[in-house]
Amino acid sequence: MNFLHYFGAALGLGMIVIGAGLGIGR
């Protein structure tokens, strides 16, 4: 079940990185 936790954390970080990227892009 550790995989789900890791996947969730990775997805959360990915969303933050994408959000920051879009903010800087604009």
mmCIF file of C-alpha atoms in Angstrom:
data_model
loop_
_atom_site.group_PDB
_atom_site.id
_atom_site.type_symbol
_atom_site.label_atom_id
_atom_site.label_comp_id
_atom_site.label_asym_id
_atom_site.label_seq_id
_atom_site.Cartn_x
_atom_site.Cartn_y
_atom_site.Cartn_z
ATOM 1 C CA MET A 1 0.000 0.000 0.000
ATOM 2 C CA ASN A 2 3.092 2.196 0.127
ATOM 3 C CA PHE A 3 2.876 2.525 -3.657
ATOM 4 C CA LEU A 4 -0.457 4.369 -3.460
ATOM 5 C CA HIS A 5 0.990 6.825 -0.954
ATOM 6 C CA TYR A 6 4.025 7.458 -3.170
ATOM 7 C CA PHE A 7 1.813 7.876 -6.245
ATOM 8 C CA GLY A 8 -0.410 10.356 -4.401
ATOM 9 C CA ALA A 9 2.579 12.389 -3.258
ATOM 10 C CA ALA A 10 4.090 12.387 -6.754
ATOM 11 C CA LEU A 11 0.769 13.465 -8.260
ATOM 12 C CA GLY A 12 0.445 16.290 -5.723
ATOM 13 C CA LEU A 13 3.969 17.541 -6.436
ATOM 14 C CA GLY A 14 3.314 17.260 -10.166
ATOM 15 C CA MET A 15 0.215 19.428 -9.881
ATOM 16 C CA ILE A 16 2.177 22.055 -7.926
ATOM 17 C CA VAL A 17 5.015 22.036 -10.472
ATOM 18 C CA ILE A 18 2.578 22.336 -13.391
ATOM 19 C CA GLY A 19 0.707 25.148 -11.632
ATOM 20 C CA ALA A 20 3.952 27.020 -10.963
ATOM 21 C CA GLY A 21 5.057 26.459 -14.569
ATOM 22 C CA LEU A 22 1.815 27.892 -15.937
ATOM 23 C CA GLY A 23 2.068 30.859 -13.572
ATOM 24 C CA ILE A 24 5.607 31.631 -14.734
ATOM 25 C CA GLY A 25 4.631 30.991 -18.362
ATOM 26 C CA ARG A 26 2.005 33.716 -18.159
#
